[in-house]
Amino acid sequence: DVKVTQSSRYLVKRTGEKVFLECVQDMDHENMFWYRQDPGLGLRLIYFSYDVKMKEKGDIPEGYSVSREKKERFSLILESASTNQTSMYLCASGRSRGEQYFGPGTRLTVT
Amino acid sequence: GEDVEQSLFLSVREGDSSVINCTYTDSSSTYLYWYKQEPGAGLQLLTYIFSNMDMKQDQRLTVLLNKKDKHLSLRIADTQTGDSAIYFCAGQNYGGSQGNLIFGKGTKLSVKP
């Protein structure tokens, strides 16, 4: 079974803090994704990586950066957290861009 | 790019069939997908259909694709309380199989015993 794990299920951070969300997959997938999920807005793609050290901006990259130093790990970084980044963050991986396997999500609250 | 619309809520009784509908704008998407999200969990790929197919059946799930009307539906036969979840329809942006997924906002299916 494909397994995608995320470092935390729940996280509370203060405004202005630097926040790291980690995602690890165990299926040697080339592609990894970070989404945020908000009520009424559905899932929106933040960043996508198709190989180690390679990344593409998604639909809402502002305020975020990513790092992929190893194939199995994809990190999402909030450089200076703000209250409007309070959300559910979902990581996914896949051999193709369509067939994706999701982690359980990290619910981030910024106060 | 792709835009995907679906109704937000559906309520059915246990044992009935559920039909979740979706419309999309980009007719060049190679595949169209259905994902399921159970409470407190990430999304799980349920099924997908290749764009040159009209129908795909997988156990209790039937996917119907009407390319002319750009309409996709997911039918769940003999719906169970364990089917209660949010169901997302997704197409691929800019068509083909290389675009990123564009998700609908999700349909919350409630199954009453």
mmCIF file of C-alpha atoms in Angstrom:
data_model
loop_
_atom_site.group_PDB
_atom_site.id
_atom_site.type_symbol
_atom_site.label_atom_id
_atom_site.label_comp_id
_atom_site.label_asym_id
_atom_site.label_seq_id
_atom_site.Cartn_x
_atom_site.Cartn_y
_atom_site.Cartn_z
ATOM 1 C CA ASP A 1 0.000 0.000 0.000
ATOM 2 C CA VAL A 2 1.179 3.494 -0.813
ATOM 3 C CA LYS A 3 1.875 5.483 2.271
ATOM 4 C CA VAL A 4 2.081 9.257 2.460
ATOM 5 C CA THR A 5 2.782 10.628 5.902
ATOM 6 C CA GLN A 6 2.697 14.174 7.170
ATOM 7 C CA SER A 7 4.722 15.309 10.143
ATOM 8 C CA SER A 8 1.824 16.648 12.231
ATOM 9 C CA ARG A 9 -1.953 16.227 12.269
ATOM 10 C CA TYR A 10 -2.500 19.465 14.185
ATOM 11 C CA LEU A 11 -0.239 22.482 14.517
ATOM 12 C CA VAL A 12 -0.705 25.843 16.223
ATOM 13 C CA LYS A 13 1.691 28.662 15.381
ATOM 14 C CA ARG A 14 1.910 32.373 16.048
ATOM 15 C CA THR A 15 1.759 35.110 13.420
ATOM 16 C CA GLY A 16 5.213 35.782 11.978
ATOM 17 C CA GLU A 17 6.676 32.376 12.825
ATOM 18 C CA LYS A 18 8.428 30.284 10.188
ATOM 19 C CA VAL A 19 6.528 27.024 9.761
ATOM 20 C CA PHE A 20 7.726 23.771 8.226
ATOM 21 C CA LEU A 21 5.303 21.083 7.074
ATOM 22 C CA GLU A 22 6.932 17.806 6.133
ATOM 23 C CA CYS A 23 5.640 15.092 3.840
ATOM 24 C CA VAL A 24 7.202 11.688 3.168
ATOM 25 C CA GLN A 25 6.130 9.030 0.649
ATOM 26 C CA ASP A 26 7.395 5.473 0.427
ATOM 27 C CA MET A 27 6.522 4.557 -3.181
ATOM 28 C CA ASP A 28 9.360 6.192 -5.109
ATOM 29 C CA HIS A 29 6.944 8.576 -6.816
ATOM 30 C CA GLU A 30 8.427 11.313 -8.984
ATOM 31 C CA ASN A 31 5.590 13.764 -8.396
ATOM 32 C CA MET A 32 4.661 15.389 -5.106
ATOM 33 C CA PHE A 33 2.091 18.068 -4.361
ATOM 34 C CA TRP A 34 1.012 20.476 -1.649
ATOM 35 C CA TYR A 35 -2.604 21.631 -1.469
ATOM 36 C CA ARG A 36 -4.615 23.658 0.959
ATOM 37 C CA GLN A 37 -8.256 22.847 1.612
ATOM 38 C CA ASP A 38 -10.675 25.493 2.825
ATOM 39 C CA PRO A 39 -14.455 25.312 3.317
ATOM 40 C CA GLY A 40 -16.263 26.603 0.263
ATOM 41 C CA LEU A 41 -13.049 26.797 -1.775
ATOM 42 C CA GLY A 42 -12.190 23.132 -2.156
ATOM 43 C CA LEU A 43 -8.590 22.073 -2.843
ATOM 44 C CA ARG A 44 -6.129 24.509 -4.287
ATOM 45 C CA LEU A 45 -2.645 23.603 -5.466
ATOM 46 C CA ILE A 46 0.151 25.524 -3.766
ATOM 47 C CA TYR A 47 3.260 23.901 -5.265
ATOM 48 C CA PHE A 48 4.177 20.838 -7.250
ATOM 49 C CA SER A 49 7.497 18.994 -7.619
ATOM 50 C CA TYR A 50 8.236 16.595 -10.479
ATOM 51 C CA ASP A 51 11.753 15.613 -9.405
ATOM 52 C CA VAL A 52 14.364 16.268 -6.745
ATOM 53 C CA LYS A 53 15.117 20.001 -6.536
ATOM 54 C CA MET A 54 12.484 20.701 -9.233
ATOM 55 C CA LYS A 55 9.322 22.628 -8.449
ATOM 56 C CA GLU A 56 6.487 24.477 -10.118
ATOM 57 C CA LYS A 57 4.124 27.059 -8.692
ATOM 58 C CA GLY A 58 0.528 26.052 -8.387
ATOM 59 C CA ASP A 59 -2.479 28.327 -8.200
ATOM 60 C CA ILE A 60 -1.729 29.999 -4.844
ATOM 61 C CA PRO A 61 2.052 30.026 -4.170
ATOM 62 C CA GLU A 62 2.210 33.464 -2.520
ATOM 63 C CA GLY A 63 3.504 33.272 1.040
ATOM 64 C CA TYR A 64 4.818 29.728 0.610
ATOM 65 C CA SER A 65 8.007 28.042 -0.535
ATOM 66 C CA VAL A 66 8.951 24.388 -0.918
ATOM 67 C CA SER A 67 11.990 22.164 -0.705
ATOM 68 C CA ARG A 68 12.662 18.767 -2.226
ATOM 69 C CA GLU A 69 16.184 17.595 -1.432
ATOM 70 C CA LYS A 70 15.332 13.873 -1.503
ATOM 71 C CA LYS A 71 12.864 12.051 -3.707
ATOM 72 C CA GLU A 72 10.726 10.816 -0.831
ATOM 73 C CA ARG A 73 10.424 14.097 1.050
ATOM 74 C CA PHE A 74 8.646 17.331 0.123
ATOM 75 C CA SER A 75 8.512 20.219 2.564
ATOM 76 C CA LEU A 76 6.193 23.209 2.580
ATOM 77 C CA ILE A 77 7.528 26.338 4.246
ATOM 78 C CA LEU A 78 5.529 29.313 5.458
ATOM 79 C CA GLU A 79 8.187 32.008 5.667
ATOM 80 C CA SER A 80 6.173 34.256 7.984
ATOM 81 C CA ALA A 81 2.887 32.698 8.998
ATOM 82 C CA SER A 82 -0.234 34.833 8.822
ATOM 83 C CA THR A 83 -3.756 34.218 10.078
ATOM 84 C CA ASN A 84 -5.053 33.808 6.512
ATOM 85 C CA GLN A 85 -2.839 30.731 6.208
ATOM 86 C CA THR A 86 -4.939 28.916 8.798
ATOM 87 C CA SER A 87 -6.109 25.909 6.823
ATOM 88 C CA MET A 88 -5.925 22.178 6.224
ATOM 89 C CA TYR A 89 -2.762 21.306 4.287
ATOM 90 C CA LEU A 90 -2.726 18.133 2.220
ATOM 91 C CA CYS A 91 0.326 16.498 0.677
ATOM 92 C CA ALA A 92 0.059 14.006 -2.186
ATOM 93 C CA SER A 93 2.370 11.956 -4.368
ATOM 94 C CA GLY A 94 1.954 9.981 -7.588
ATOM 95 C CA ARG A 95 3.622 8.531 -10.693
ATOM 96 C CA SER A 96 1.341 10.697 -12.794
ATOM 97 C CA ARG A 97 -0.196 14.080 -12.123
ATOM 98 C CA GLY A 98 -3.684 12.599 -12.131
ATOM 99 C CA GLU A 99 -3.439 9.511 -9.934
ATOM 100 C CA GLN A 100 -2.463 10.960 -6.596
ATOM 101 C CA TYR A 101 -2.133 9.436 -3.131
ATOM 102 C CA PHE A 102 -2.856 11.757 -0.260
ATOM 103 C CA GLY A 103 -1.584 12.027 3.273
ATOM 104 C CA PRO A 104 -3.972 12.530 6.192
ATOM 105 C CA GLY A 105 -3.513 16.299 6.274
ATOM 106 C CA THR A 106 -2.158 18.859 8.737
ATOM 107 C CA ARG A 107 -4.633 21.262 10.287
ATOM 108 C CA LEU A 108 -2.663 24.460 10.850
ATOM 109 C CA THR A 109 -3.964 27.260 13.037
ATOM 110 C CA VAL A 110 -2.107 30.584 13.023
ATOM 111 C CA THR A 111 -2.999 32.849 15.940
ATOM 112 C CA GLY B 1 -7.835 26.088 -18.033
ATOM 113 C CA GLU B 2 -10.167 23.557 -16.491
ATOM 114 C CA ASP B 3 -13.062 24.517 -14.240
ATOM 115 C CA VAL B 4 -15.070 21.869 -12.409
ATOM 116 C CA GLU B 5 -18.494 22.347 -10.804
ATOM 117 C CA GLN B 6 -20.478 20.009 -8.597
ATOM 118 C CA SER B 7 -23.404 20.312 -6.220
ATOM 119 C CA LEU B 8 -22.434 20.651 -2.568
ATOM 120 C CA PHE B 9 -24.793 18.258 -0.776
ATOM 121 C CA LEU B 10 -26.631 14.986 -1.381
ATOM 122 C CA SER B 11 -28.672 13.011 1.126
ATOM 123 C CA VAL B 12 -29.878 9.443 0.516
ATOM 124 C CA ARG B 13 -31.255 6.538 2.501
ATOM 125 C CA GLU B 14 -29.190 3.438 3.130
ATOM 126 C CA GLY B 15 -29.730 0.908 0.350
ATOM 127 C CA ASP B 16 -30.702 3.522 -2.244
ATOM 128 C CA SER B 17 -28.491 4.528 -5.167
ATOM 129 C CA SER B 18 -26.582 7.799 -4.985
ATOM 130 C CA VAL B 19 -25.782 9.847 -8.053
ATOM 131 C CA ILE B 20 -23.200 12.618 -7.763
ATOM 132 C CA ASN B 21 -22.956 14.964 -10.734
ATOM 133 C CA CYS B 22 -20.125 17.094 -12.058
ATOM 134 C CA THR B 23 -19.631 19.414 -15.018
ATOM 135 C CA TYR B 24 -16.299 20.485 -16.450
ATOM 136 C CA THR B 25 -15.154 22.992 -19.044
ATOM 137 C CA ASP B 26 -12.009 21.568 -20.677
ATOM 138 C CA SER B 27 -13.037 18.869 -23.118
ATOM 139 C CA SER B 28 -9.407 17.940 -23.801
ATOM 140 C CA SER B 29 -8.815 16.330 -20.372
ATOM 141 C CA THR B 30 -7.540 12.819 -21.054
ATOM 142 C CA TYR B 31 -8.797 11.425 -17.773
ATOM 143 C CA LEU B 32 -11.469 12.484 -15.303
ATOM 144 C CA TYR B 33 -11.263 11.379 -11.702
ATOM 145 C CA TRP B 34 -13.386 10.761 -8.630
ATOM 146 C CA TYR B 35 -11.797 11.093 -5.210
ATOM 147 C CA LYS B 36 -13.375 10.391 -1.806
ATOM 148 C CA GLN B 37 -12.566 12.123 1.479
ATOM 149 C CA GLU B 38 -13.741 10.549 4.719
ATOM 150 C CA PRO B 39 -13.983 12.734 7.849
ATOM 151 C CA GLY B 40 -10.562 13.690 9.186
ATOM 152 C CA ALA B 41 -8.689 12.021 6.347
ATOM 153 C CA GLY B 42 -6.947 12.886 3.111
ATOM 154 C CA LEU B 43 -8.394 12.135 -0.310
ATOM 155 C CA GLN B 44 -8.498 8.651 -1.755
ATOM 156 C CA LEU B 45 -8.672 7.919 -5.481
ATOM 157 C CA LEU B 46 -11.915 6.027 -6.105
ATOM 158 C CA THR B 47 -11.937 5.627 -9.852
ATOM 159 C CA TYR B 48 -11.220 7.405 -13.100
ATOM 160 C CA ILE B 49 -12.448 7.283 -16.654
ATOM 161 C CA PHE B 50 -10.548 7.701 -19.881
ATOM 162 C CA SER B 51 -12.048 10.424 -22.042
ATOM 163 C CA ASN B 52 -12.876 8.104 -24.956
ATOM 164 C CA MET B 53 -15.119 5.956 -22.736
ATOM 165 C CA ASP B 54 -18.788 6.514 -21.980
ATOM 166 C CA MET B 55 -19.040 4.323 -18.930
ATOM 167 C CA LYS B 56 -16.870 2.494 -16.438
ATOM 168 C CA GLN B 57 -18.120 0.093 -13.795
ATOM 169 C CA ASP B 58 -16.173 -0.991 -10.741
ATOM 170 C CA GLN B 59 -18.172 -3.072 -8.258
ATOM 171 C CA ARG B 60 -20.783 -0.699 -6.750
ATOM 172 C CA LEU B 61 -19.417 2.309 -8.610
ATOM 173 C CA THR B 62 -20.508 3.373 -12.098
ATOM 174 C CA VAL B 63 -19.003 6.392 -13.830
ATOM 175 C CA LEU B 64 -20.856 7.925 -16.765
ATOM 176 C CA LEU B 65 -19.252 10.440 -19.093
ATOM 177 C CA ASN B 66 -21.179 12.613 -21.535
ATOM 178 C CA LYS B 67 -18.496 14.432 -23.505
ATOM 179 C CA LYS B 68 -20.951 16.434 -25.555
ATOM 180 C CA ASP B 69 -22.455 18.008 -22.430
ATOM 181 C CA LYS B 70 -19.158 17.872 -20.466
ATOM 182 C CA HIS B 71 -20.985 16.021 -17.711
ATOM 183 C CA LEU B 72 -19.569 13.348 -15.436
ATOM 184 C CA SER B 73 -21.498 11.361 -12.856
ATOM 185 C CA LEU B 74 -20.685 8.833 -10.160
ATOM 186 C CA ARG B 75 -23.360 6.345 -9.203
ATOM 187 C CA ILE B 76 -22.997 4.356 -5.995
ATOM 188 C CA ALA B 77 -25.304 1.349 -5.863
ATOM 189 C CA ASP B 78 -26.725 0.083 -2.550
ATOM 190 C CA THR B 79 -25.332 3.061 -0.650
ATOM 191 C CA GLN B 80 -24.113 2.255 2.854
ATOM 192 C CA THR B 81 -23.526 4.488 5.878
ATOM 193 C CA GLY B 82 -19.800 3.922 5.326
ATOM 194 C CA ASP B 83 -20.149 5.756 2.004
ATOM 195 C CA SER B 84 -20.827 8.998 3.876
ATOM 196 C CA ALA B 85 -17.987 11.269 2.773
ATOM 197 C CA ILE B 86 -17.129 14.168 0.496
ATOM 198 C CA TYR B 87 -16.723 13.199 -3.157
ATOM 199 C CA PHE B 88 -14.530 15.268 -5.454
ATOM 200 C CA CYS B 89 -14.619 15.305 -9.203
ATOM 201 C CA ALA B 90 -11.335 16.342 -10.891
ATOM 202 C CA GLY B 91 -10.137 17.109 -14.386
ATOM 203 C CA GLN B 92 -6.667 17.970 -15.580
ATOM 204 C CA ASN B 93 -5.730 21.541 -16.354
ATOM 205 C CA TYR B 94 -4.835 22.385 -19.936
ATOM 206 C CA GLY B 95 -5.995 18.980 -21.074
ATOM 207 C CA GLY B 96 -3.949 15.907 -21.867
ATOM 208 C CA SER B 97 -2.467 13.877 -19.032
ATOM 209 C CA GLN B 98 0.261 16.301 -18.010
ATOM 210 C CA GLY B 99 -1.808 19.022 -16.448
ATOM 211 C CA ASN B 100 -2.309 19.354 -12.729
ATOM 212 C CA LEU B 101 -5.620 18.285 -11.251
ATOM 213 C CA ILE B 102 -8.397 20.824 -10.888
ATOM 214 C CA PHE B 103 -10.871 19.715 -8.240
ATOM 215 C CA GLY B 104 -14.510 20.588 -7.832
ATOM 216 C CA LYS B 105 -15.533 21.888 -4.420
ATOM 217 C CA GLY B 106 -16.816 18.470 -3.393
ATOM 218 C CA THR B 107 -20.235 16.935 -2.799
ATOM 219 C CA LYS B 108 -20.973 15.924 0.774
ATOM 220 C CA LEU B 109 -22.915 12.662 0.727
ATOM 221 C CA SER B 110 -24.978 11.905 3.834
ATOM 222 C CA VAL B 111 -26.429 8.421 4.135
ATOM 223 C CA LYS B 112 -29.338 8.033 6.549
ATOM 224 C CA PRO B 113 -29.970 4.606 8.105
#
